[in-house]
PDB file of C-alpha atoms in Angstrom:
ATOM      1  CA  MET A 265      15.112  24.763  -1.499  1.00 45.00           C
ATOM      2  CA  ALA A 266      14.893  21.137  -1.964  1.00 56.00           C
ATOM      3  CA  SER A 267      17.074  19.120   0.957  1.00 78.00           C
ATOM      4  CA  LEU A 268      17.885  15.585   2.931  1.00 85.00           C
ATOM      5  CA  LEU A 269      17.416  15.115   6.365  1.00 86.00           C
ATOM      6  CA  PRO A 270      19.753  13.563   8.484  1.00 88.00           C
ATOM      7  CA  THR A 271      18.085  10.646   8.899  1.00 91.00           C
ATOM      8  CA  THR A 272      14.929   8.849   7.346  1.00 94.00           C
ATOM      9  CA  PHE A 273      13.068   5.283   9.075  1.00 95.00           C
ATOM     10  CA  VAL A 274      11.150   2.645   7.076  1.00 95.00           C
ATOM     11  CA  TYR A 275       8.531   0.173   8.393  1.00 93.00           C
ATOM     12  CA  ALA A 276       7.142  -2.858   6.777  1.00 88.00           C
ATOM     13  CA  GLU A 277       5.273  -6.467   8.047  1.00 84.00           C
ATOM     14  CA  LYS A 278       7.438  -8.146   5.248  1.00 77.00           C
ATOM     15  CA  ALA A 279      10.541  -7.665   3.950  1.00 72.00           C
ATOM     16  CA  ASP A 280       9.702  -8.044   0.221  1.00 73.00           C
ATOM     17  CA  ASP A 281       7.485  -4.396   0.965  1.00 80.00           C
ATOM     18  CA  LEU A 282      10.277  -2.917   2.644  1.00 87.00           C
ATOM     19  CA  ALA A 283      12.438  -2.355  -1.104  1.00 86.00           C
ATOM     20  CA  LYS A 284      10.470   0.026  -2.312  1.00 86.00           C
ATOM     21  CA  LEU A 285      10.055   1.870   0.621  1.00 91.00           C
ATOM     22  CA  ILE A 286      14.172   1.760   1.200  1.00 91.00           C
ATOM     23  CA  ALA A 287      14.326   3.062  -2.451  1.00 89.00           C
ATOM     24  CA  PHE A 288      12.130   6.090  -1.743  1.00 91.00           C
ATOM     25  CA  ALA A 289      14.047   6.716   1.520  1.00 91.00           C
ATOM     26  CA  ARG A 290      17.113   7.318  -0.277  1.00 90.00           C
ATOM     27  CA  GLY A 291      15.997  10.286  -1.946  1.00 89.00           C
ATOM     28  CA  LEU A 292      14.843  11.880   1.647  1.00 90.00           C
ATOM     29  CA  GLY A 293      17.522  11.368   4.069  1.00 88.00           C
ATOM     30  CA  GLU A 294      20.836  10.958   4.407  1.00 90.00           C
ATOM     31  CA  LYS A 295      20.930   7.668   6.830  1.00 92.00           C
ATOM     32  CA  VAL A 296      17.901   4.860   6.162  1.00 93.00           C
ATOM     33  CA  ASN A 297      17.330   2.686   8.746  1.00 94.00           C
ATOM     34  CA  VAL A 298      14.858   0.050   8.888  1.00 93.00           C
ATOM     35  CA  LEU A 299      12.517  -0.834  11.795  1.00 94.00           C
ATOM     36  CA  PHE A 300      11.576  -4.478  11.714  1.00 91.00           C
ATOM     37  CA  ILE A 301       9.543  -7.040  13.553  1.00 91.00           C
ATOM     38  CA  GLY A 302      11.083 -10.508  12.787  1.00 87.00           C
ATOM     39  CA  ASP A 303      13.510 -14.147  13.807  1.00 85.00           C
ATOM     40  CA  ASP A 304      16.821 -13.711  12.387  1.00 83.00           C
ATOM     41  CA  GLU A 305      16.219 -15.374   9.375  1.00 82.00           C
ATOM     42  CA  SER A 306      13.355 -12.926   8.032  1.00 83.00           C
ATOM     43  CA  THR A 307      15.872 -10.278   9.307  1.00 85.00           C
ATOM     44  CA  ARG A 308      18.657 -11.210   6.628  1.00 85.00           C
ATOM     45  CA  GLU A 309      16.083 -10.799   3.924  1.00 84.00           C
ATOM     46  CA  CYS A 310      16.238  -6.932   4.578  1.00 83.00           C
ATOM     47  CA  VAL A 311      20.434  -6.737   4.989  1.00 86.00           C
ATOM     48  CA  ASN A 312      20.620  -5.861   2.023  1.00 87.00           C
ATOM     49  CA  LEU A 313      17.779  -3.764   0.480  1.00 88.00           C
ATOM     50  CA  GLY A 314      19.971  -0.776   0.747  1.00 87.00           C
ATOM     51  CA  ALA A 315      19.679   0.433   4.409  1.00 90.00           C
ATOM     52  CA  ASP A 316      22.716   1.756   6.504  1.00 91.00           C
ATOM     53  CA  CYS A 317      20.931  -0.031   9.769  1.00 92.00           C
ATOM     54  CA  VAL A 318      18.672  -2.880  10.505  1.00 92.00           C
ATOM     55  CA  TYR A 319      16.981  -1.784  14.097  1.00 94.00           C
ATOM     56  CA  CYS A 320      15.458  -5.412  14.111  1.00 92.00           C
ATOM     57  CA  PHE A 321      13.134  -6.411  17.157  1.00 90.00           C
ATOM     58  CA  ALA A 322      12.360 -10.331  17.919  1.00 88.00           C
ATOM     59  CA  PRO A 323       8.669 -11.619  18.062  1.00 85.00           C
ATOM     60  CA  GLN A 324       7.324 -11.246  21.008  1.00 82.00           C
ATOM     61  CA  GLU A 325       4.487 -13.655  22.774  1.00 79.00           C
ATOM     62  CA  GLY A 326       1.107 -12.789  23.120  1.00 76.00           C
ATOM     63  CA  VAL A 327       2.239  -9.314  21.350  1.00 81.00           C
ATOM     64  CA  ILE A 328       0.736  -7.157  18.325  1.00 83.00           C
ATOM     65  CA  ALA A 329       2.972  -5.107  15.979  1.00 84.00           C
ATOM     66  CA  GLU A 330       0.952  -1.916  17.506  1.00 88.00           C
ATOM     67  CA  ASP A 331       2.451  -2.624  20.746  1.00 88.00           C
ATOM     68  CA  TYR A 332       6.119  -1.792  19.355  1.00 90.00           C
ATOM     69  CA  ALA A 333       5.251   1.358  18.639  1.00 91.00           C
ATOM     70  CA  ALA A 334       7.572   3.030  22.181  1.00 91.00           C
ATOM     71  CA  SER A 335      10.414   0.687  20.660  1.00 92.00           C
ATOM     72  CA  PHE A 336      10.470   2.657  17.754  1.00 94.00           C
ATOM     73  CA  ALA A 337      10.392   5.335  19.218  1.00 93.00           C
ATOM     74  CA  ALA A 338      13.209   4.988  21.153  1.00 93.00           C
ATOM     75  CA  ILE A 339      14.848   4.200  18.556  1.00 94.00           C
ATOM     76  CA  ILE A 340      13.937   7.118  16.783  1.00 94.00           C
ATOM     77  CA  LYS A 341      14.236   9.343  19.886  1.00 92.00           C
ATOM     78  CA  GLU A 342      18.267   8.645  19.651  1.00 88.00           C
ATOM     79  CA  ALA A 343      18.628   9.993  15.703  1.00 84.00           C
ATOM     80  CA  GLY A 344      17.460  13.320  17.167  1.00 79.00           C
ATOM     81  CA  ALA A 345      15.433  15.799  15.354  1.00 76.00           C
ATOM     82  CA  ASN A 346      14.109  16.027  11.590  1.00 83.00           C
ATOM     83  CA  ALA A 347      13.896  12.730  11.442  1.00 90.00           C
ATOM     84  CA  LEU A 348      10.885  11.233   8.804  1.00 93.00           C
ATOM     85  CA  VAL A 349       9.227   7.763   9.456  1.00 94.00           C
ATOM     86  CA  LEU A 350       7.876   5.839   6.625  1.00 94.00           C
ATOM     87  CA  LEU A 351       5.491   3.430   7.036  1.00 93.00           C
ATOM     88  CA  ALA A 352       3.690   1.190   4.806  1.00 88.00           C
ATOM     89  CA  SER A 353      -0.151   1.485   3.720  1.00 82.00           C
ATOM     90  CA  SER A 354      -1.350  -1.477   5.466  1.00 81.00           C
ATOM     91  CA  LYS A 355      -3.923  -1.387   8.387  1.00 82.00           C
ATOM     92  CA  ARG A 356      -1.177  -2.301  11.156  1.00 87.00           C
ATOM     93  CA  ALA A 357       1.189   0.164   9.921  1.00 90.00           C
ATOM     94  CA  LYS A 358      -0.952   2.999   9.645  1.00 91.00           C
ATOM     95  CA  ALA A 359      -2.129   1.946  13.336  1.00 91.00           C
ATOM     96  CA  ILE A 360       1.611   2.612  14.288  1.00 93.00           C
ATOM     97  CA  ALA A 361       1.718   5.385  12.750  1.00 93.00           C
ATOM     98  CA  ALA A 362      -1.126   6.727  14.580  1.00 93.00           C
ATOM     99  CA  ARG A 363       0.560   5.932  17.440  1.00 93.00           C
ATOM    100  CA  LEU A 364       4.233   6.961  16.962  1.00 94.00           C
ATOM    101  CA  GLY A 365       2.157  10.675  16.210  1.00 94.00           C
ATOM    102  CA  VAL A 366       0.984  10.656  20.065  1.00 93.00           C
ATOM    103  CA  THR A 367       4.317   9.243  21.444  1.00 92.00           C
ATOM    104  CA  LEU A 368       6.048  11.500  19.446  1.00 93.00           C
ATOM    105  CA  ASN A 369       4.099  14.928  18.814  1.00 93.00           C
ATOM    106  CA  ALA A 370       4.243  14.238  15.459  1.00 93.00           C
ATOM    107  CA  GLY A 371       2.729  15.493  12.513  1.00 93.00           C
ATOM    108  CA  VAL A 372       0.920  12.517  10.379  1.00 93.00           C
ATOM    109  CA  VAL A 373      -0.150  12.039   6.815  1.00 91.00           C
ATOM    110  CA  SER A 374      -1.620   8.555   5.828  1.00 88.00           C
ATOM    111  CA  ASP A 375      -1.865   7.782   2.155  1.00 85.00           C
ATOM    112  CA  ALA A 376       1.142  10.377   0.567  1.00 87.00           C
ATOM    113  CA  LEU A 377       1.475  10.792  -2.945  1.00 85.00           C
ATOM    114  CA  SER A 378       4.398  12.102  -3.142  1.00 87.00           C
ATOM    115  CA  LEU A 379       6.646  13.062   0.083  1.00 89.00           C
ATOM    116  CA  ALA A 380       9.796  16.127  -0.676  1.00 89.00           C
ATOM    117  CA  ILE A 381      12.020  17.909   1.238  1.00 89.00           C
ATOM    118  CA  GLU A 382      12.347  21.946   1.506  1.00 87.00           C
ATOM    119  CA  ASN A 383      14.666  23.877   4.282  1.00 83.00           C
ATOM    120  CA  ASN A 384      14.167  20.820   6.213  1.00 83.00           C
ATOM    121  CA  THR A 385      10.210  20.908   6.274  1.00 88.00           C
ATOM    122  CA  VAL A 386       8.149  17.509   4.901  1.00 90.00           C
ATOM    123  CA  ILE A 387       6.051  18.301   2.633  1.00 91.00           C
ATOM    124  CA  ALA A 388       3.231  16.004   1.712  1.00 90.00           C
ATOM    125  CA  THR A 389       1.177  15.639  -1.131  1.00 87.00           C
ATOM    126  CA  HIS A 390      -2.121  13.283   0.112  1.00 85.00           C
ATOM    127  CA  GLN A 391      -5.936  12.824  -1.054  1.00 78.00           C
ATOM    128  CA  VAL A 392      -8.700  15.177   0.169  1.00 77.00           C
ATOM    129  CA  TYR A 393     -12.512  14.740  -0.400  1.00 71.00           C
ATOM    130  CA  GLY A 394     -12.523  10.862  -1.037  1.00 67.00           C
ATOM    131  CA  GLY A 395      -9.548  11.092  -3.607  1.00 68.00           C
ATOM    132  CA  LEU A 396     -11.470  14.337  -5.373  1.00 70.00           C
ATOM    133  CA  ALA A 397      -8.320  16.120  -5.329  1.00 77.00           C
ATOM    134  CA  HIS A 398      -5.221  16.823  -3.604  1.00 84.00           C
ATOM    135  CA  ALA A 399      -3.539  19.001  -1.347  1.00 87.00           C
ATOM    136  CA  LYS A 400      -0.521  19.759   0.392  1.00 91.00           C
ATOM    137  CA  ALA A 401       0.838  19.585   3.693  1.00 90.00           C
ATOM    138  CA  GLU A 402       3.952  20.559   5.577  1.00 91.00           C
ATOM    139  CA  ILE A 403       4.792  18.438   8.439  1.00 92.00           C
ATOM    140  CA  ARG A 404       6.645  20.918  10.784  1.00 90.00           C
ATOM    141  CA  SER A 405       6.666  18.941  14.305  1.00 92.00           C
ATOM    142  CA  PRO A 406      10.361  17.715  14.836  1.00 90.00           C
ATOM    143  CA  TYR A 407       9.024  14.256  13.553  1.00 93.00           C
ATOM    144  CA  ALA A 408       7.385  13.622  10.684  1.00 94.00           C
ATOM    145  CA  ILE A 409       5.526  10.492  10.133  1.00 95.00           C
ATOM    146  CA  ALA A 410       4.020   9.314   6.442  1.00 94.00           C
ATOM    147  CA  THR A 411       2.650   6.383   5.773  1.00 91.00           C
ATOM    148  CA  VAL A 412       3.299   5.638   1.427  1.00 88.00           C
ATOM    149  CA  GLY A 413       1.151   3.868  -0.866  1.00 75.00           C
ATOM    150  CA  SER A 414       1.903  -0.119  -2.264  1.00 63.00           C
ATOM    151  CA  ALA A 415       2.076   1.776  -5.758  1.00 60.00           C
ATOM    152  CA  LEU A 416       5.582   3.240  -5.149  1.00 68.00           C
ATOM    153  CA  ASP A 417       6.931   4.540  -8.476  1.00 71.00           C
ATOM    154  CA  VAL A 418      10.348   3.863  -7.678  1.00 77.00           C
ATOM    155  CA  GLU A 419      12.506   1.151  -8.431  1.00 77.00           C
ATOM    156  CA  ALA A 420      14.309  -2.151  -5.903  1.00 76.00           C
ATOM    157  CA  ILE A 421      18.507  -0.742  -5.141  1.00 84.00           C
ATOM    158  CA  LYS A 422      20.714  -3.260  -6.961  1.00 82.00           C
ATOM    159  CA  ASP A 423      23.885  -5.251  -5.675  1.00 81.00           C
ATOM    160  CA  ALA A 424      23.910  -3.012  -1.692  1.00 83.00           C
ATOM    161  CA  PRO A 425      25.992  -3.807   0.558  1.00 83.00           C
ATOM    162  CA  ASN A 426      24.575  -5.635   3.426  1.00 86.00           C
ATOM    163  CA  ALA A 427      23.364  -3.209   6.545  1.00 87.00           C
ATOM    164  CA  GLN A 428      24.707  -3.019   9.932  1.00 88.00           C
ATOM    165  CA  VAL A 429      21.386  -5.195  11.802  1.00 88.00           C
ATOM    166  CA  VAL A 430      21.248  -3.705  16.203  1.00 89.00           C
ATOM    167  CA  GLN A 431      19.214  -6.037  17.958  1.00 90.00           C
ATOM    168  CA  SER A 432      16.670  -4.026  19.761  1.00 89.00           C
ATOM    169  CA  ALA A 433      15.502  -4.527  23.298  1.00 86.00           C
ATOM    170  CA  PHE A 434      11.276  -4.384  23.086  1.00 85.00           C
ATOM    171  CA  ILE A 435       9.774  -1.717  25.366  1.00 86.00           C
ATOM    172  CA  ALA A 436       6.567  -2.617  26.526  1.00 82.00           C
ATOM    173  CA  PRO A 437       3.717   0.458  26.372  1.00 80.00           C
ATOM    174  CA  ALA A 438       1.963   2.148  29.338  1.00 78.00           C
ATOM    175  CA  HIS A 439      -1.164  -0.421  27.533  1.00 76.00           C
ATOM    176  CA  THR A 440      -1.302  -2.913  26.123  1.00 73.00           C
ATOM    177  CA  LEU A 441      -3.633  -5.161  24.504  1.00 73.00           C
ATOM    178  CA  LYS A 442      -4.225  -8.555  25.635  1.00 74.00           C
ATOM    179  CA  VAL A 443      -4.060 -11.650  22.399  1.00 74.00           C
ATOM    180  CA  LEU A 444      -6.857 -14.020  23.557  1.00 79.00           C
ATOM    181  CA  ALA A 445      -6.868 -15.408  20.618  1.00 77.00           C
ATOM    182  CA  ARG A 446      -5.378 -15.794  16.639  1.00 76.00           C
ATOM    183  CA  LYS A 447      -7.351 -17.493  13.785  1.00 77.00           C
ATOM    184  CA  PRO A 448      -6.292 -17.374  10.529  1.00 74.00           C
ATOM    185  CA  LYS A 449      -7.602 -15.104   7.422  1.00 66.00           C
ATOM    186  CA  GLN A 450     -10.538 -16.757   5.168  1.00 64.00           C
ATOM    187  CA  GLY A 451     -10.288 -15.708   2.348  1.00 59.00           C
ATOM    188  CA  SER A 452      -7.503 -15.026  -0.413  1.00 61.00           C
ATOM    189  CA  THR A 453      -3.914 -13.044   0.328  1.00 68.00           C
ATOM    190  CA  VAL A 454      -3.564 -11.745  -3.300  1.00 77.00           C
ATOM    191  CA  ASP A 455      -1.665  -8.349  -2.820  1.00 79.00           C
ATOM    192  CA  LEU A 456      -2.960  -6.502  -6.398  1.00 84.00           C
ATOM    193  CA  GLY A 457      -0.877  -3.849  -5.676  1.00 81.00           C
ATOM    194  CA  LYS A 458       1.781  -5.705  -6.787  1.00 81.00           C
ATOM    195  CA  ALA A 459       0.053  -7.203  -9.968  1.00 88.00           C
ATOM    196  CA  HIS A 460       1.046  -6.551 -13.251  1.00 91.00           C
ATOM    197  CA  CYS A 461      -2.040  -6.165 -14.631  1.00 95.00           C
ATOM    198  CA  VAL A 462      -5.659  -6.219 -12.680  1.00 95.00           C
ATOM    199  CA  VAL A 463      -9.154  -6.978 -14.241  1.00 96.00           C
ATOM    200  CA  GLY A 464     -11.864  -5.233 -12.462  1.00 95.00           C
ATOM    201  CA  VAL A 465     -15.213  -6.853 -11.964  1.00 95.00           C
ATOM    202  CA  GLY A 466     -18.349  -4.575 -11.161  1.00 93.00           C
ATOM    203  CA  ARG A 467     -21.826  -3.930 -11.049  1.00 92.00           C
ATOM    204  CA  GLY A 468     -22.569  -4.986 -14.547  1.00 93.00           C
ATOM    205  CA  PHE A 469     -22.150  -8.740 -13.788  1.00 95.00           C
ATOM    206  CA  ALA A 470     -25.431 -10.085 -12.796  1.00 92.00           C
ATOM    207  CA  LYS A 471     -24.535 -13.388 -10.493  1.00 92.00           C
ATOM    208  CA  ALA A 472     -21.238 -13.845  -8.767  1.00 93.00           C
ATOM    209  CA  ASP A 473     -20.637 -17.250 -10.835  1.00 93.00           C
ATOM    210  CA  ASP A 474     -20.706 -15.043 -14.085  1.00 94.00           C
ATOM    211  CA  ILE A 475     -16.944 -13.599 -12.679  1.00 94.00           C
ATOM    212  CA  ALA A 476     -15.428 -16.904 -13.597  1.00 95.00           C
ATOM    213  CA  LEU A 477     -15.527 -14.767 -17.316  1.00 95.00           C
ATOM    214  CA  ALA A 478     -13.574 -11.890 -15.784  1.00 95.00           C
ATOM    215  CA  ALA A 479     -11.048 -14.981 -14.376  1.00 95.00           C
ATOM    216  CA  ALA A 480     -10.336 -16.249 -17.621  1.00 95.00           C
ATOM    217  CA  LEU A 481      -9.361 -13.153 -19.207  1.00 95.00           C
ATOM    218  CA  ALA A 482      -6.737 -12.051 -16.540  1.00 94.00           C
ATOM    219  CA  LYS A 483      -5.732 -15.368 -16.564  1.00 94.00           C
ATOM    220  CA  ALA A 484      -4.993 -14.898 -20.323  1.00 93.00           C
ATOM    221  CA  LEU A 485      -3.329 -11.344 -19.552  1.00 93.00           C
ATOM    222  CA  GLN A 486      -1.410 -13.322 -16.734  1.00 92.00           C
ATOM    223  CA  GLY A 487      -2.806 -10.902 -14.212  1.00 93.00           C
ATOM    224  CA  GLU A 488      -5.016 -10.807 -11.162  1.00 94.00           C
ATOM    225  CA  VAL A 489      -9.088  -9.929 -10.752  1.00 95.00           C
ATOM    226  CA  GLY A 490     -10.529  -7.189  -8.525  1.00 94.00           C
ATOM    227  CA  CYS A 491     -13.731  -5.083  -8.277  1.00 94.00           C
ATOM    228  CA  SER A 492     -15.638  -2.172  -6.946  1.00 93.00           C
ATOM    229  CA  ARG A 493     -16.950  -1.725  -3.612  1.00 91.00           C
ATOM    230  CA  PRO A 494     -20.301  -2.659  -4.200  1.00 91.00           C
ATOM    231  CA  ILE A 495     -19.095  -6.447  -5.290  1.00 93.00           C
ATOM    232  CA  ALA A 496     -17.058  -7.445  -1.947  1.00 89.00           C
ATOM    233  CA  GLU A 497     -18.998  -4.942   0.729  1.00 86.00           C
ATOM    234  CA  GLY A 498     -22.229  -4.994  -0.673  1.00 84.00           C
ATOM    235  CA  GLU A 499     -22.694  -8.476  -2.180  1.00 87.00           C
ATOM    236  CA  GLY A 500     -20.199 -10.407  -0.853  1.00 87.00           C
ATOM    237  CA  TRP A 501     -19.105 -12.139  -4.161  1.00 93.00           C
ATOM    238  CA  MET A 502     -15.232 -11.439  -3.752  1.00 90.00           C
ATOM    239  CA  GLU A 503     -13.036 -10.525  -0.681  1.00 87.00           C
ATOM    240  CA  HIS A 504     -11.748  -7.493   0.539  1.00 84.00           C
ATOM    241  CA  ASP A 505      -8.602  -7.791  -0.560  1.00 84.00           C
ATOM    242  CA  ARG A 506      -9.546  -7.855  -4.339  1.00 91.00           C
ATOM    243  CA  TYR A 507     -11.547  -3.991  -3.200  1.00 91.00           C
ATOM    244  CA  ILE A 508      -9.897  -1.573  -5.438  1.00 91.00           C
ATOM    245  CA  GLY A 509     -10.654   2.543  -4.068  1.00 87.00           C
ATOM    246  CA  VAL A 510      -9.845   4.689  -1.362  1.00 78.00           C
ATOM    247  CA  SER A 511     -10.263   2.718   1.282  1.00 76.00           C
ATOM    248  CA  GLY A 512      -9.127  -0.297  -0.401  1.00 81.00           C
ATOM    249  CA  VAL A 513      -6.994  -1.183  -2.825  1.00 84.00           C
ATOM    250  CA  THR A 514      -4.427   1.081  -4.963  1.00 84.00           C
ATOM    251  CA  LEU A 515      -2.602  -0.289  -8.103  1.00 87.00           C
ATOM    252  CA  GLY A 516       0.191   0.269  -9.852  1.00 83.00           C
ATOM    253  CA  ALA A 517      -0.549  -2.090 -12.751  1.00 89.00           C
ATOM    254  CA  ASP A 518       0.863  -1.481 -15.984  1.00 92.00           C
ATOM    255  CA  VAL A 519      -2.849  -2.754 -17.235  1.00 94.00           C
ATOM    256  CA  TYR A 520      -6.035  -2.275 -15.721  1.00 96.00           C
ATOM    257  CA  VAL A 521      -9.555  -3.603 -16.988  1.00 96.00           C
ATOM    258  CA  ALA A 522     -12.323  -2.117 -15.533  1.00 96.00           C
ATOM    259  CA  VAL A 523     -15.153  -4.342 -16.581  1.00 96.00           C
ATOM    260  CA  GLY A 524     -18.967  -2.974 -15.791  1.00 94.00           C
ATOM    261  CA  ILE A 525     -17.763  -1.084 -13.536  1.00 94.00           C
ATOM    262  CA  SER A 526     -19.583   3.173 -13.894  1.00 91.00           C
ATOM    263  CA  GLY A 527     -16.583   5.007 -12.673  1.00 89.00           C
ATOM    264  CA  GLN A 528     -17.502   6.467  -9.761  1.00 88.00           C
ATOM    265  CA  ILE A 529     -14.577   8.786  -8.484  1.00 86.00           C
ATOM    266  CA  GLN A 530     -14.030   6.556  -5.353  1.00 85.00           C
ATOM    267  CA  HIS A 531     -13.170   3.508  -7.843  1.00 91.00           C
ATOM    268  CA  MET A 532     -11.087   5.303  -9.314  1.00 90.00           C
ATOM    269  CA  VAL A 533      -8.557   6.973  -7.760  1.00 84.00           C
ATOM    270  CA  GLY A 534      -7.215   3.029  -7.074  1.00 87.00           C
ATOM    271  CA  VAL A 535      -6.456   3.222 -10.338  1.00 89.00           C
ATOM    272  CA  ASP A 536      -4.796   6.477 -11.425  1.00 84.00           C
ATOM    273  CA  ARG A 537      -1.262   5.094 -11.019  1.00 84.00           C
ATOM    274  CA  ALA A 538      -2.022   2.302 -13.634  1.00 90.00           C
ATOM    275  CA  LYS A 539      -0.101   2.975 -16.907  1.00 91.00           C
ATOM    276  CA  VAL A 540      -3.285   2.121 -19.644  1.00 95.00           C
ATOM    277  CA  ILE A 541      -6.849   1.730 -18.333  1.00 96.00           C
ATOM    278  CA  VAL A 542      -9.737  -0.144 -20.315  1.00 95.00           C
ATOM    279  CA  ALA A 543     -13.022   0.280 -19.660  1.00 95.00           C
ATOM    280  CA  ILE A 544     -15.604  -2.370 -21.071  1.00 95.00           C
ATOM    281  CA  ASN A 545     -19.370  -1.011 -20.486  1.00 95.00           C
ATOM    282  CA  LYS A 546     -22.744  -1.803 -22.515  1.00 94.00           C
ATOM    283  CA  ASP A 547     -23.709   1.645 -21.153  1.00 93.00           C
ATOM    284  CA  LYS A 548     -21.930   4.400 -24.019  1.00 92.00           C
ATOM    285  CA  ASN A 549     -22.413   7.466 -21.458  1.00 93.00           C
ATOM    286  CA  ALA A 550     -20.742   5.821 -18.650  1.00 92.00           C
ATOM    287  CA  PRO A 551     -18.716   7.359 -16.704  1.00 92.00           C
ATOM    288  CA  ILE A 552     -15.393   5.616 -16.991  1.00 94.00           C
ATOM    289  CA  PHE A 553     -15.392   6.380 -20.667  1.00 94.00           C
ATOM    290  CA  ASN A 554     -13.933  10.322 -19.968  1.00 91.00           C
ATOM    291  CA  MET A 555     -11.042   8.323 -17.720  1.00 91.00           C
ATOM    292  CA  VAL A 556      -9.429   5.500 -19.405  1.00 93.00           C
ATOM    293  CA  ASP A 557      -7.478   5.143 -22.230  1.00 95.00           C
ATOM    294  CA  TYR A 558      -9.376   2.702 -24.434  1.00 95.00           C
ATOM    295  CA  GLY A 559     -13.191   1.881 -24.104  1.00 94.00           C
ATOM    296  CA  ILE A 560     -15.036  -0.778 -25.681  1.00 94.00           C
ATOM    297  CA  VAL A 561     -18.978  -0.327 -25.500  1.00 95.00           C
ATOM    298  CA  GLY A 562     -20.263  -3.642 -25.572  1.00 93.00           C
ATOM    299  CA  ASP A 563     -21.839  -6.444 -23.263  1.00 94.00           C
ATOM    300  CA  LEU A 564     -19.339  -7.786 -21.274  1.00 94.00           C
ATOM    301  CA  TYR A 565     -21.095 -11.448 -21.623  1.00 95.00           C
ATOM    302  CA  LYS A 566     -19.650 -10.970 -25.512  1.00 94.00           C
ATOM    303  CA  VAL A 567     -16.819  -9.644 -25.757  1.00 93.00           C
ATOM    304  CA  LEU A 568     -14.657 -11.188 -22.543  1.00 95.00           C
ATOM    305  CA  PRO A 569     -14.975 -14.920 -24.184  1.00 95.00           C
ATOM    306  CA  ALA A 570     -14.299 -12.975 -27.710  1.00 94.00           C
ATOM    307  CA  LEU A 571     -11.180 -10.737 -25.685  1.00 93.00           C
ATOM    308  CA  THR A 572      -9.957 -14.419 -23.287  1.00 94.00           C
ATOM    309  CA  ALA A 573      -9.758 -16.391 -27.211  1.00 93.00           C
ATOM    310  CA  LYS A 574      -8.260 -13.458 -28.908  1.00 90.00           C
ATOM    311  CA  LEU A 575      -5.791 -13.931 -26.231  1.00 88.00           C
ATOM    312  CA  GLY A 576      -5.549 -17.302 -26.463  1.00 77.00           C
ATOM    313  CA  GLY A 577      -6.875 -18.020 -22.987  1.00 62.00           C
TER     314      GLY A 577
END
C-alpha cells in the first residue's frame, strides 16, 4: 500500500540542484526539509523551492562537506524514525550518504532509479551488474538513505512559499580530515546531466582534433559534447566530467547523438533516460543500432559535416 513518510530530508551542494530533489521528495514525505551548507546569500536561493524548512550550516574554514555528516545526523534524529534522506548523486554527496549510513545505522542505496513508500518501508529500484539489470531493495532500517541521479523526471515546484530557515550549529565529527591545500579543478565545469542535447564521441574518432566535428554539431543543436569511457580515461582526449556511462554521467537529454560509439552496455545505461537516441556508425552490425530510435550507417567524417550544414551550423 502506497503511503508517505512523516519526513524527508534532501541535500545537494548547489541550490540549483535542490529544486528537483525537493519536488521528488514531495511525493515521498509529508514534510520536506533541506540540509544545506552555504552563506546567507546561497541560503536565500533555497527558501522558495518548495521545502518546509531549510537547515543552514555556515561553511567552516578547513572543513570538508563530508564532515557535516554528524551535524546532519543530529538534525535527522530530531525528526524521529521513519525519515528518508535524499542526496544528489555527486561524489561528495555519496561520501556524506556513506557516513550517514554508519552514524544512523541506516540502509543506503546509491543511484536509485525510483523510490516508493509501501507500508512505511522505502522500496528502491537501482542498477545491478554494471547496469545489465535492475533490482528492488527494501530499506527496513528506521532511517533510509538514497542518492538520486541528476536526470530526475520531475518538474520543479513553482511559486512555492518561503520555507522556514533554521541556522544550525556545526558538530565536529570524532575524526576529521585536515585540509592542507586547495587547488582549482582543471578542465570543464559542464553538467551534462542538465543538457537538453548531447553529442557523444567514441572510438570511431581517429584523433583528438577530430572532436571539433562533434563540437560543431553540438553547437548547431545548442547542446554539449560528451564521450565514452575510453575517450576520457583511455585516450585522455576529454575531461572526466564528460564521460557518459555507468560510473560516469547519466543523461536526461531530449536528444542524444552517439557518434562512433559501439554501444557497450556500460555506456548505454548512462543514456537510457534520453528521450531520443540517434547513432552514427560505419559498422552496420554495431550493437548500438539495436538500442536506438534512429540509426545512420556511414562515415562520421562525412555524416557530421553534412548534418551540421543542414542544421545551419
